[in-house]
């Protein structure tokens, strides 16, 4: 090693890894709430610097221009704007503060939501202030709430101790929360080590094509990618996407009661059924990703964060549609076995008695394929933001 390189290596080793957090203050915030949010952002920087001194914390606050919009807002609208700023500025995390109520799907009053797939959180001040009751200042409550959602964004589970990770059922709970438990702080430190690693766009591979960039990004984040997919809970798609399942269930009822469906299934080989099943899962996944605008745009420079989020969303949707297909297949198999005897199947299809079991299996798979396709068309009629809320919002707080 050349003698002149040693001081540079020492200086590099002495430089703490950097974690950047952006605070976006929406234009609907009145002056006093904007000031409270700025105080909360500054307090967060001081708190994290004291708690995790091994990192260099950079917190940037941006004020949106004023707006006249009122009433509840779809969280995905704010997430879209936050994702643009996060991508352009290279932030590790984004917090959006708004005065408007956040439209929830599980809670009537939502103080905040987290979207781990985008490393973003939304916080509403709509229910944080109550002049009629004794409470901590708004800035203190905002600080506590953002420390809570910061922990949730980084995989910390709620606990019963009076720490920042205590479950928040109402705004008054924020007044009784302070600090992280030692195990939570250690887990947060380990997570920040991963976040602060050198990103792919900062390496020599950045300009060697998007395919190689994506491959390098996914390999570098191979340990975190399963968690990114799990946050979207693909196993719950059949229970949470009601219009998809309503359309799929209606199609299944018609298909399984139609003699022509049995005839077609009887004349399809197992290989063709397998190909149709795979095509149905991948085709509907691609359709939903495109129709619901789930992937971030490729405009602008390539970013590791965006590559991982796009890959995680794609994998989660494919897994969700595979789970949906498996559920419909199981239901069709039960109906085929319980409602249709061998004599009826032989009369409809002309196969032998011994082939009736095979025909049932093929009919169930064919019906599942077509039902998933029709169900995906039904999912396209979900209200604005609902599909993305189900797939991209982790927690309502």
mmCIF file of C-alpha atoms in Angstrom:
data_model
loop_
_atom_site.group_PDB
_atom_site.id
_atom_site.type_symbol
_atom_site.label_atom_id
_atom_site.label_comp_id
_atom_site.label_asym_id
_atom_site.label_seq_id
_atom_site.Cartn_x
_atom_site.Cartn_y
_atom_site.Cartn_z
ATOM 1 C CA UNK A 1 0.000 0.000 0.000
ATOM 2 C CA UNK A 2 1.461 3.430 -0.869
ATOM 3 C CA UNK A 3 2.516 5.481 2.095
ATOM 4 C CA UNK A 4 0.282 8.390 1.117
ATOM 5 C CA UNK A 5 -2.849 6.254 1.254
ATOM 6 C CA UNK A 6 -2.698 5.522 4.965
ATOM 7 C CA UNK A 7 -3.935 8.915 6.233
ATOM 8 C CA UNK A 8 -6.881 8.801 3.820
ATOM 9 C CA UNK A 9 -7.852 5.356 5.069
ATOM 10 C CA UNK A 10 -7.658 6.542 8.658
ATOM 11 C CA UNK A 11 -9.739 9.614 7.871
ATOM 12 C CA UNK A 12 -12.318 7.471 6.106
ATOM 13 C CA UNK A 13 -12.474 5.070 9.041
ATOM 14 C CA UNK A 14 -12.936 7.987 11.429
ATOM 15 C CA UNK A 15 -15.887 9.365 9.466
ATOM 16 C CA UNK A 16 -19.128 8.008 10.944
ATOM 17 C CA UNK A 17 -21.646 6.559 8.489
ATOM 18 C CA UNK A 18 -24.335 9.027 7.497
ATOM 19 C CA UNK A 19 -28.096 8.581 7.794
ATOM 20 C CA UNK A 20 -30.268 11.182 6.042
ATOM 21 C CA UNK A 21 -33.875 11.872 7.019
ATOM 22 C CA UNK A 22 -36.186 14.274 5.223
ATOM 23 C CA UNK A 23 -39.148 16.049 6.810
ATOM 24 C CA UNK A 24 -41.789 17.328 4.376
ATOM 25 C CA UNK A 25 -44.154 19.886 5.911
ATOM 26 C CA UNK A 26 -47.344 20.016 3.864
ATOM 27 C CA UNK A 27 -48.791 23.375 2.847
ATOM 28 C CA UNK A 28 -51.957 22.846 4.892
ATOM 29 C CA UNK A 29 -50.050 23.290 8.177
ATOM 30 C CA UNK A 30 -50.672 26.633 9.909
ATOM 31 C CA UNK A 31 -47.657 28.632 11.050
ATOM 32 C CA UNK A 32 -47.718 27.439 14.661
ATOM 33 C CA UNK A 33 -47.866 23.780 13.586
ATOM 34 C CA UNK A 34 -45.043 24.273 11.083
ATOM 35 C CA UNK A 35 -42.917 25.689 13.866
ATOM 36 C CA UNK A 36 -43.842 22.757 16.126
ATOM 37 C CA UNK A 37 -42.851 20.324 13.359
ATOM 38 C CA UNK A 38 -39.500 22.064 12.923
ATOM 39 C CA UNK A 39 -38.904 21.789 16.669
ATOM 40 C CA UNK A 40 -39.786 18.078 16.532
ATOM 41 C CA UNK A 41 -37.372 17.523 13.623
ATOM 42 C CA UNK A 42 -34.554 19.289 15.474
ATOM 43 C CA UNK A 43 -35.300 17.302 18.625
ATOM 44 C CA UNK A 44 -35.258 14.063 16.630
ATOM 45 C CA UNK A 45 -31.790 14.906 15.324
ATOM 46 C CA UNK A 46 -30.511 15.618 18.854
ATOM 47 C CA UNK A 47 -32.144 12.481 20.224
ATOM 48 C CA UNK A 48 -30.740 10.161 17.573
ATOM 49 C CA UNK A 49 -27.277 11.733 17.863
ATOM 50 C CA UNK A 50 -27.309 11.058 21.621
ATOM 51 C CA UNK A 51 -28.829 7.589 21.299
ATOM 52 C CA UNK A 52 -26.685 6.372 18.382
ATOM 53 C CA UNK A 53 -23.533 8.521 18.350
ATOM 54 C CA UNK A 54 -21.809 6.171 15.926
ATOM 55 C CA UNK A 55 -23.757 7.729 13.044
ATOM 56 C CA UNK A 56 -23.839 11.176 11.503
ATOM 57 C CA UNK A 57 -27.495 12.230 11.472
ATOM 58 C CA UNK A 58 -28.615 14.660 8.797
ATOM 59 C CA UNK A 59 -32.205 15.885 8.989
ATOM 60 C CA UNK A 60 -33.486 18.240 6.300
ATOM 61 C CA UNK A 61 -36.818 20.049 6.519
ATOM 62 C CA UNK A 62 -38.707 21.186 3.413
ATOM 63 C CA UNK A 63 -41.864 23.301 3.494
ATOM 64 C CA UNK A 64 -44.495 22.714 0.843
ATOM 65 C CA UNK A 65 -46.304 25.743 -0.610
ATOM 66 C CA UNK A 66 -49.691 26.661 0.829
ATOM 67 C CA UNK A 67 -52.824 24.828 -0.266
ATOM 68 C CA UNK A 68 -56.558 25.248 0.110
ATOM 69 C CA UNK A 69 -57.337 21.536 0.094
ATOM 70 C CA UNK A 70 -59.308 20.298 3.083
ATOM 71 C CA UNK A 71 -60.839 17.046 4.291
ATOM 72 C CA UNK A 72 -59.321 13.562 4.641
ATOM 73 C CA UNK A 73 -56.477 12.684 2.289
ATOM 74 C CA UNK A 74 -55.513 9.336 0.812
ATOM 75 C CA UNK A 75 -52.139 8.355 2.284
ATOM 76 C CA UNK A 76 -50.890 7.086 -1.089
ATOM 77 C CA UNK A 77 -51.144 10.610 -2.523
ATOM 78 C CA UNK A 78 -48.716 11.889 0.086
ATOM 79 C CA UNK A 79 -46.508 8.826 -0.382
ATOM 80 C CA UNK A 80 -46.179 9.545 -4.100
ATOM 81 C CA UNK A 81 -44.925 13.067 -3.432
ATOM 82 C CA UNK A 82 -42.621 11.848 -0.657
ATOM 83 C CA UNK A 83 -41.147 9.161 -2.918
ATOM 84 C CA UNK A 84 -40.235 11.753 -5.544
ATOM 85 C CA UNK A 85 -38.320 13.841 -3.000
ATOM 86 C CA UNK A 86 -36.689 10.794 -1.424
ATOM 87 C CA UNK A 87 -35.513 9.629 -4.844
ATOM 88 C CA UNK A 88 -34.203 13.026 -5.942
ATOM 89 C CA UNK A 89 -32.433 13.874 -2.687
ATOM 90 C CA UNK A 90 -31.211 10.396 -1.765
ATOM 91 C CA UNK A 91 -32.760 10.414 1.700
ATOM 92 C CA UNK A 92 -32.807 7.210 3.725
ATOM 93 C CA UNK A 93 -36.159 7.998 5.374
ATOM 94 C CA UNK A 94 -38.969 10.485 4.827
ATOM 95 C CA UNK A 95 -41.512 11.885 7.282
ATOM 96 C CA UNK A 96 -44.505 13.801 5.942
ATOM 97 C CA UNK A 97 -46.424 16.036 8.357
ATOM 98 C CA UNK A 98 -49.913 17.196 7.410
ATOM 99 C CA UNK A 99 -52.791 18.878 9.199
ATOM 100 C CA UNK A 100 -55.387 16.901 7.236
ATOM 101 C CA UNK A 101 -56.862 13.650 8.482
ATOM 102 C CA UNK A 102 -55.383 10.501 6.969
ATOM 103 C CA UNK A 103 -57.997 8.221 5.445
ATOM 104 C CA UNK A 104 -57.708 4.918 7.284
ATOM 105 C CA UNK A 105 -58.943 1.454 6.341
ATOM 106 C CA UNK A 106 -58.629 -0.108 9.791
ATOM 107 C CA UNK A 107 -58.872 2.817 12.238
ATOM 108 C CA UNK A 108 -61.368 5.634 12.449
ATOM 109 C CA UNK A 109 -58.781 8.104 13.775
ATOM 110 C CA UNK A 110 -55.328 7.717 12.256
ATOM 111 C CA UNK A 111 -52.397 9.588 13.800
ATOM 112 C CA UNK A 112 -49.884 8.210 11.317
ATOM 113 C CA UNK A 113 -49.085 5.444 8.859
ATOM 114 C CA UNK A 114 -45.866 3.680 7.904
ATOM 115 C CA UNK A 115 -44.823 2.419 4.484
ATOM 116 C CA UNK A 116 -41.667 0.388 4.938
ATOM 117 C CA UNK A 117 -41.467 -0.407 1.230
ATOM 118 C CA UNK A 118 -40.711 3.306 0.691
ATOM 119 C CA UNK A 119 -39.000 3.958 4.054
ATOM 120 C CA UNK A 120 -41.636 6.644 4.581
ATOM 121 C CA UNK A 121 -44.086 7.638 7.291
ATOM 122 C CA UNK A 122 -47.020 10.042 7.330
ATOM 123 C CA UNK A 123 -48.017 11.943 10.462
ATOM 124 C CA UNK A 124 -51.221 13.940 10.919
ATOM 125 C CA UNK A 125 -51.708 16.691 13.483
ATOM 126 C CA UNK A 126 -55.503 16.518 13.107
ATOM 127 C CA UNK A 127 -55.984 14.705 16.421
ATOM 128 C CA UNK A 128 -52.792 15.647 18.260
ATOM 129 C CA UNK A 129 -53.976 18.949 19.735
ATOM 130 C CA UNK A 130 -56.837 19.317 22.182
ATOM 131 C CA UNK A 131 -56.945 22.783 23.790
ATOM 132 C CA UNK A 132 -59.578 21.600 26.274
ATOM 133 C CA UNK A 133 -57.247 19.082 27.948
ATOM 134 C CA UNK A 134 -53.864 19.236 29.646
ATOM 135 C CA UNK A 135 -51.216 17.832 27.383
ATOM 136 C CA UNK A 136 -47.634 18.184 26.280
ATOM 137 C CA UNK A 137 -46.913 20.800 23.592
ATOM 138 C CA UNK A 138 -47.604 19.790 20.006
ATOM 139 C CA UNK A 139 -43.905 19.716 19.204
ATOM 140 C CA UNK A 140 -43.253 17.211 22.006
ATOM 141 C CA UNK A 141 -46.101 14.983 20.847
ATOM 142 C CA UNK A 142 -44.882 15.139 17.259
ATOM 143 C CA UNK A 143 -41.392 14.166 18.394
ATOM 144 C CA UNK A 144 -42.703 11.188 20.372
ATOM 145 C CA UNK A 145 -44.938 10.055 17.522
ATOM 146 C CA UNK A 146 -42.152 10.289 14.949
ATOM 147 C CA UNK A 147 -39.776 8.336 17.188
ATOM 148 C CA UNK A 148 -42.480 5.670 17.475
ATOM 149 C CA UNK A 149 -43.026 5.425 13.716
ATOM 150 C CA UNK A 150 -39.255 5.548 13.122
ATOM 151 C CA UNK A 151 -38.965 2.419 15.238
ATOM 152 C CA UNK A 152 -41.852 0.774 13.388
ATOM 153 C CA UNK A 153 -40.242 1.613 10.033
ATOM 154 C CA UNK A 154 -37.117 -0.196 11.159
ATOM 155 C CA UNK A 155 -38.770 -3.373 12.385
ATOM 156 C CA UNK A 156 -39.161 -2.616 16.097
ATOM 157 C CA UNK A 157 -42.250 -4.283 17.541
ATOM 158 C CA UNK A 158 -44.594 -2.459 19.940
ATOM 159 C CA UNK A 159 -44.151 -3.411 23.604
ATOM 160 C CA UNK A 160 -46.010 -2.738 26.841
ATOM 161 C CA UNK A 161 -43.222 -0.763 28.527
ATOM 162 C CA UNK A 162 -43.653 3.057 28.660
ATOM 163 C CA UNK A 163 -41.098 3.545 25.883
ATOM 164 C CA UNK A 164 -41.443 5.080 22.448
ATOM 165 C CA UNK A 165 -42.532 1.648 21.208
ATOM 166 C CA UNK A 166 -45.584 1.452 23.441
ATOM 167 C CA UNK A 167 -48.768 0.941 21.355
ATOM 168 C CA UNK A 168 -50.538 4.232 20.617
ATOM 169 C CA UNK A 169 -54.296 3.956 21.015
ATOM 170 C CA UNK A 170 -55.023 7.670 21.472
ATOM 171 C CA UNK A 171 -53.022 10.937 21.487
ATOM 172 C CA UNK A 172 -52.777 11.004 25.286
ATOM 173 C CA UNK A 173 -50.601 7.857 25.165
ATOM 174 C CA UNK A 174 -47.859 9.955 23.591
ATOM 175 C CA UNK A 175 -47.468 11.957 26.807
ATOM 176 C CA UNK A 176 -46.370 8.867 28.750
ATOM 177 C CA UNK A 177 -43.725 7.479 26.348
ATOM 178 C CA UNK A 178 -39.993 8.087 26.615
ATOM 179 C CA UNK A 179 -36.883 6.481 25.085
ATOM 180 C CA UNK A 180 -36.178 3.064 23.589
ATOM 181 C CA UNK A 181 -35.565 -0.079 25.639
ATOM 182 C CA UNK A 182 -31.913 -1.248 25.414
ATOM 183 C CA UNK A 183 -32.734 -4.251 23.154
ATOM 184 C CA UNK A 184 -34.699 -1.967 20.826
ATOM 185 C CA UNK A 185 -31.841 0.551 20.704
ATOM 186 C CA UNK A 186 -29.381 -2.235 19.855
ATOM 187 C CA UNK A 187 -31.645 -3.534 17.100
ATOM 188 C CA UNK A 188 -32.021 -0.009 15.747
ATOM 189 C CA UNK A 189 -28.247 0.446 15.705
ATOM 190 C CA UNK A 190 -27.808 -2.793 13.751
ATOM 191 C CA UNK A 191 -30.465 -1.694 11.292
ATOM 192 C CA UNK A 192 -28.765 1.683 10.784
ATOM 193 C CA UNK A 193 -25.528 -0.109 9.911
ATOM 194 C CA UNK A 194 -27.375 -1.646 6.972
ATOM 195 C CA UNK A 195 -29.034 1.632 5.997
ATOM 196 C CA UNK A 196 -25.786 3.604 6.060
ATOM 197 C CA UNK A 197 -23.857 1.146 3.868
ATOM 198 C CA UNK A 198 -22.432 2.440 0.601
ATOM 199 C CA UNK A 199 -25.229 2.409 -1.971
ATOM 200 C CA UNK A 200 -24.910 0.865 -5.387
ATOM 201 C CA UNK A 201 -25.347 4.230 -7.135
ATOM 202 C CA UNK A 202 -22.244 5.405 -5.266
ATOM 203 C CA UNK A 203 -20.079 2.587 -6.645
ATOM 204 C CA UNK A 204 -18.439 1.968 -9.995
ATOM 205 C CA UNK A 205 -21.387 -0.229 -11.087
ATOM 206 C CA UNK A 206 -23.751 2.742 -11.224
ATOM 207 C CA UNK A 207 -23.305 3.445 -14.935
ATOM 208 C CA UNK A 208 -23.225 -0.100 -16.295
ATOM 209 C CA UNK A 209 -26.871 -0.550 -17.247
ATOM 210 C CA UNK A 210 -30.095 -0.852 -15.294
ATOM 211 C CA UNK A 211 -30.169 -4.672 -15.392
ATOM 212 C CA UNK A 212 -26.754 -4.983 -13.758
ATOM 213 C CA UNK A 213 -27.686 -2.191 -11.343
ATOM 214 C CA UNK A 214 -30.832 -4.033 -10.251
ATOM 215 C CA UNK A 215 -28.948 -7.318 -9.890
ATOM 216 C CA UNK A 216 -26.279 -5.688 -7.730
ATOM 217 C CA UNK A 217 -28.907 -3.851 -5.636
ATOM 218 C CA UNK A 218 -30.893 -7.022 -4.974
ATOM 219 C CA UNK A 219 -27.798 -9.021 -4.139
ATOM 220 C CA UNK A 220 -26.578 -6.351 -1.747
ATOM 221 C CA UNK A 221 -30.005 -6.281 -0.068
ATOM 222 C CA UNK A 222 -30.695 -10.015 -0.234
ATOM 223 C CA UNK A 223 -31.027 -10.223 3.546
ATOM 224 C CA UNK A 224 -33.523 -7.362 3.759
ATOM 225 C CA UNK A 225 -35.612 -8.260 0.696
ATOM 226 C CA UNK A 226 -37.676 -11.013 2.416
ATOM 227 C CA UNK A 227 -38.658 -8.481 5.073
ATOM 228 C CA UNK A 228 -39.642 -5.974 2.392
ATOM 229 C CA UNK A 229 -41.924 -8.596 0.834
ATOM 230 C CA UNK A 230 -43.335 -9.730 4.188
ATOM 231 C CA UNK A 231 -44.318 -6.141 5.069
ATOM 232 C CA UNK A 232 -46.841 -6.252 2.222
ATOM 233 C CA UNK A 233 -48.445 -9.386 3.720
ATOM 234 C CA UNK A 234 -49.121 -11.158 0.392
ATOM 235 C CA UNK A 235 -50.744 -14.073 2.220
ATOM 236 C CA UNK A 236 -53.609 -11.760 3.211
ATOM 237 C CA UNK A 237 -54.574 -10.672 -0.320
ATOM 238 C CA UNK A 238 -57.631 -12.980 -0.507
ATOM 239 C CA UNK A 239 -58.975 -11.557 2.770
ATOM 240 C CA UNK A 240 -58.244 -7.882 2.164
ATOM 241 C CA UNK A 241 -58.989 -7.426 -1.548
ATOM 242 C CA UNK A 242 -62.746 -7.827 -1.394
ATOM 243 C CA UNK A 243 -63.660 -6.930 -4.966
ATOM 244 C CA UNK A 244 -61.021 -9.268 -6.337
ATOM 245 C CA UNK A 245 -62.429 -12.158 -4.331
ATOM 246 C CA UNK A 246 -66.044 -11.245 -5.097
ATOM 247 C CA UNK A 247 -65.363 -11.300 -8.835
ATOM 248 C CA UNK A 248 -63.282 -14.476 -8.558
ATOM 249 C CA UNK A 249 -65.905 -16.229 -6.427
ATOM 250 C CA UNK A 250 -68.698 -15.334 -8.852
ATOM 251 C CA UNK A 251 -66.666 -16.648 -11.776
ATOM 252 C CA UNK A 252 -65.864 -19.850 -9.899
ATOM 253 C CA UNK A 253 -69.534 -20.522 -9.151
ATOM 254 C CA UNK A 254 -70.450 -20.180 -12.834
ATOM 255 C CA UNK A 255 -67.503 -22.175 -14.173
ATOM 256 C CA UNK A 256 -67.837 -25.133 -11.859
ATOM 257 C CA UNK A 257 -71.561 -25.513 -12.588
ATOM 258 C CA UNK A 258 -71.129 -25.469 -16.377
ATOM 259 C CA UNK A 259 -70.842 -28.764 -18.263
ATOM 260 C CA UNK A 260 -68.697 -27.124 -20.942
ATOM 261 C CA UNK A 261 -66.045 -26.275 -18.331
ATOM 262 C CA UNK A 262 -65.811 -29.940 -17.393
ATOM 263 C CA UNK A 263 -65.498 -30.958 -21.031
ATOM 264 C CA UNK A 264 -62.677 -28.481 -21.654
ATOM 265 C CA UNK A 265 -60.858 -29.596 -18.477
ATOM 266 C CA UNK A 266 -61.169 -33.247 -19.468
ATOM 267 C CA UNK A 267 -59.418 -32.517 -22.755
ATOM 268 C CA UNK A 268 -56.521 -30.556 -21.264
ATOM 269 C CA UNK A 269 -53.308 -32.281 -20.262
ATOM 270 C CA UNK A 270 -51.654 -31.731 -16.894
ATOM 271 C CA UNK A 271 -48.813 -29.843 -18.624
ATOM 272 C CA UNK A 272 -51.234 -27.419 -20.278
ATOM 273 C CA UNK A 273 -53.021 -26.886 -16.977
ATOM 274 C CA UNK A 274 -49.691 -26.091 -15.287
ATOM 275 C CA UNK A 275 -48.763 -23.622 -18.037
ATOM 276 C CA UNK A 276 -52.177 -21.941 -17.813
ATOM 277 C CA UNK A 277 -51.843 -21.678 -14.037
ATOM 278 C CA UNK A 278 -48.420 -20.051 -14.233
ATOM 279 C CA UNK A 279 -49.594 -17.705 -16.990
ATOM 280 C CA UNK A 280 -52.646 -16.708 -14.936
ATOM 281 C CA UNK A 281 -50.556 -15.861 -11.859
ATOM 282 C CA UNK A 282 -47.895 -13.925 -13.743
ATOM 283 C CA UNK A 283 -50.333 -12.262 -16.127
ATOM 284 C CA UNK A 284 -52.680 -11.024 -13.419
ATOM 285 C CA UNK A 285 -49.728 -9.863 -11.333
ATOM 286 C CA UNK A 286 -48.373 -7.823 -14.220
ATOM 287 C CA UNK A 287 -51.824 -6.405 -14.957
ATOM 288 C CA UNK A 288 -52.410 -5.321 -11.360
ATOM 289 C CA UNK A 289 -48.940 -3.795 -11.029
ATOM 290 C CA UNK A 290 -49.553 -1.740 -14.149
ATOM 291 C CA UNK A 291 -53.222 -0.906 -13.592
ATOM 292 C CA UNK A 292 -52.693 0.145 -9.962
ATOM 293 C CA UNK A 293 -49.428 2.034 -10.679
ATOM 294 C CA UNK A 294 -47.578 0.099 -8.000
ATOM 295 C CA UNK A 295 -44.053 0.556 -9.343
ATOM 296 C CA UNK A 296 -42.125 3.784 -9.049
ATOM 297 C CA UNK A 297 -41.175 5.467 -12.314
ATOM 298 C CA UNK A 298 -37.735 4.816 -13.804
ATOM 299 C CA UNK A 299 -37.279 8.528 -14.525
ATOM 300 C CA UNK A 300 -34.170 10.087 -13.068
ATOM 301 C CA UNK A 301 -30.977 8.411 -11.888
ATOM 302 C CA UNK A 302 -31.025 4.809 -10.735
ATOM 303 C CA UNK A 303 -31.311 4.403 -6.967
ATOM 304 C CA UNK A 304 -30.727 1.312 -4.883
ATOM 305 C CA UNK A 305 -33.739 2.122 -2.692
ATOM 306 C CA UNK A 306 -36.054 2.276 -5.680
ATOM 307 C CA UNK A 307 -34.653 -0.932 -7.187
ATOM 308 C CA UNK A 308 -35.291 -2.815 -3.951
ATOM 309 C CA UNK A 309 -38.785 -1.382 -3.488
ATOM 310 C CA UNK A 310 -39.796 -2.164 -7.087
ATOM 311 C CA UNK A 311 -38.467 -5.715 -6.803
ATOM 312 C CA UNK A 312 -40.159 -6.201 -3.438
ATOM 313 C CA UNK A 313 -43.507 -4.952 -4.735
ATOM 314 C CA UNK A 314 -43.314 -7.207 -7.802
ATOM 315 C CA UNK A 315 -42.412 -10.273 -5.747
ATOM 316 C CA UNK A 316 -45.136 -9.533 -3.180
ATOM 317 C CA UNK A 317 -47.861 -9.131 -5.808
ATOM 318 C CA UNK A 318 -46.812 -12.357 -7.554
ATOM 319 C CA UNK A 319 -46.824 -14.142 -4.196
ATOM 320 C CA UNK A 320 -50.215 -12.626 -3.340
ATOM 321 C CA UNK A 321 -51.757 -13.790 -6.608
ATOM 322 C CA UNK A 322 -50.209 -17.240 -6.111
ATOM 323 C CA UNK A 323 -51.827 -17.407 -2.668
ATOM 324 C CA UNK A 324 -55.128 -16.258 -4.191
ATOM 325 C CA UNK A 325 -54.851 -18.920 -6.893
ATOM 326 C CA UNK A 326 -54.098 -21.599 -4.289
ATOM 327 C CA UNK A 327 -57.086 -20.548 -2.192
ATOM 328 C CA UNK A 328 -59.469 -20.643 -5.148
ATOM 329 C CA UNK A 329 -57.993 -23.975 -6.261
ATOM 330 C CA UNK A 330 -58.628 -25.465 -2.815
ATOM 331 C CA UNK A 331 -62.203 -24.154 -2.803
ATOM 332 C CA UNK A 332 -62.856 -25.452 -6.322
ATOM 333 C CA UNK A 333 -61.451 -28.853 -5.344
ATOM 334 C CA UNK A 334 -63.813 -29.075 -2.375
ATOM 335 C CA UNK A 335 -66.816 -28.164 -4.526
ATOM 336 C CA UNK A 336 -65.797 -30.562 -7.300
ATOM 337 C CA UNK A 337 -65.368 -33.446 -4.866
ATOM 338 C CA UNK A 338 -68.440 -32.716 -2.758
ATOM 339 C CA UNK A 339 -71.051 -31.778 -5.352
ATOM 340 C CA UNK A 340 -70.230 -33.802 -8.458
ATOM 341 C CA UNK A 341 -70.372 -37.589 -8.438
ATOM 342 C CA UNK A 342 -68.563 -39.879 -10.838
ATOM 343 C CA UNK A 343 -71.727 -40.662 -12.820
ATOM 344 C CA UNK A 344 -72.397 -36.986 -13.518
ATOM 345 C CA UNK A 345 -68.801 -36.373 -14.570
ATOM 346 C CA UNK A 346 -68.864 -39.381 -16.904
ATOM 347 C CA UNK A 347 -72.147 -38.154 -18.437
ATOM 348 C CA UNK A 348 -70.763 -34.638 -19.001
ATOM 349 C CA UNK A 349 -67.298 -35.531 -20.270
ATOM 350 C CA UNK A 350 -67.522 -39.115 -21.549
ATOM 351 C CA UNK A 351 -64.458 -40.234 -19.581
ATOM 352 C CA UNK A 352 -64.225 -43.531 -17.717
ATOM 353 C CA UNK A 353 -65.072 -43.878 -14.038
ATOM 354 C CA UNK A 354 -61.406 -44.252 -13.158
ATOM 355 C CA UNK A 355 -60.548 -40.907 -14.798
ATOM 356 C CA UNK A 356 -63.146 -38.931 -12.824
ATOM 357 C CA UNK A 357 -60.690 -38.032 -10.043
ATOM 358 C CA UNK A 358 -58.200 -36.628 -12.570
ATOM 359 C CA UNK A 359 -60.925 -34.617 -14.276
ATOM 360 C CA UNK A 360 -61.947 -33.083 -10.946
ATOM 361 C CA UNK A 361 -58.379 -31.929 -10.330
ATOM 362 C CA UNK A 362 -58.050 -30.469 -13.819
ATOM 363 C CA UNK A 363 -61.415 -28.724 -13.588
ATOM 364 C CA UNK A 364 -60.468 -27.182 -10.233
ATOM 365 C CA UNK A 365 -57.194 -25.871 -11.691
ATOM 366 C CA UNK A 366 -58.859 -24.530 -14.849
ATOM 367 C CA UNK A 367 -61.577 -22.810 -12.828
ATOM 368 C CA UNK A 368 -58.940 -21.299 -10.530
ATOM 369 C CA UNK A 369 -57.019 -19.935 -13.538
ATOM 370 C CA UNK A 370 -60.046 -18.241 -15.059
ATOM 371 C CA UNK A 371 -61.355 -17.030 -11.693
ATOM 372 C CA UNK A 372 -58.041 -15.371 -10.840
ATOM 373 C CA UNK A 373 -58.064 -13.565 -14.187
ATOM 374 C CA UNK A 374 -61.625 -12.312 -13.700
ATOM 375 C CA UNK A 375 -60.835 -11.447 -10.088
ATOM 376 C CA UNK A 376 -57.923 -9.259 -11.213
ATOM 377 C CA UNK A 377 -60.296 -7.365 -13.481
ATOM 378 C CA UNK A 378 -62.560 -6.869 -10.469
ATOM 379 C CA UNK A 379 -59.658 -5.536 -8.410
ATOM 380 C CA UNK A 380 -59.161 -2.803 -11.002
ATOM 381 C CA UNK A 381 -62.459 -1.305 -9.825
ATOM 382 C CA UNK A 382 -61.315 -0.856 -6.231
ATOM 383 C CA UNK A 383 -61.692 2.767 -5.027
ATOM 384 C CA UNK A 384 -58.746 5.077 -5.632
ATOM 385 C CA UNK A 385 -55.866 4.257 -3.353
ATOM 386 C CA UNK A 386 -57.442 1.176 -1.778
ATOM 387 C CA UNK A 387 -55.316 -1.455 -3.524
ATOM 388 C CA UNK A 388 -52.130 0.483 -2.873
ATOM 389 C CA UNK A 389 -53.168 1.104 0.728
ATOM 390 C CA UNK A 390 -53.626 -2.626 1.257
ATOM 391 C CA UNK A 391 -50.333 -3.552 -0.364
ATOM 392 C CA UNK A 392 -48.039 -0.653 0.574
ATOM 393 C CA UNK A 393 -49.199 0.640 3.971
ATOM 394 C CA UNK A 394 -47.775 -1.411 6.835
ATOM 395 C CA UNK A 395 -49.441 0.039 9.921
ATOM 396 C CA UNK A 396 -52.098 2.548 10.858
ATOM 397 C CA UNK A 397 -51.287 4.184 14.171
#
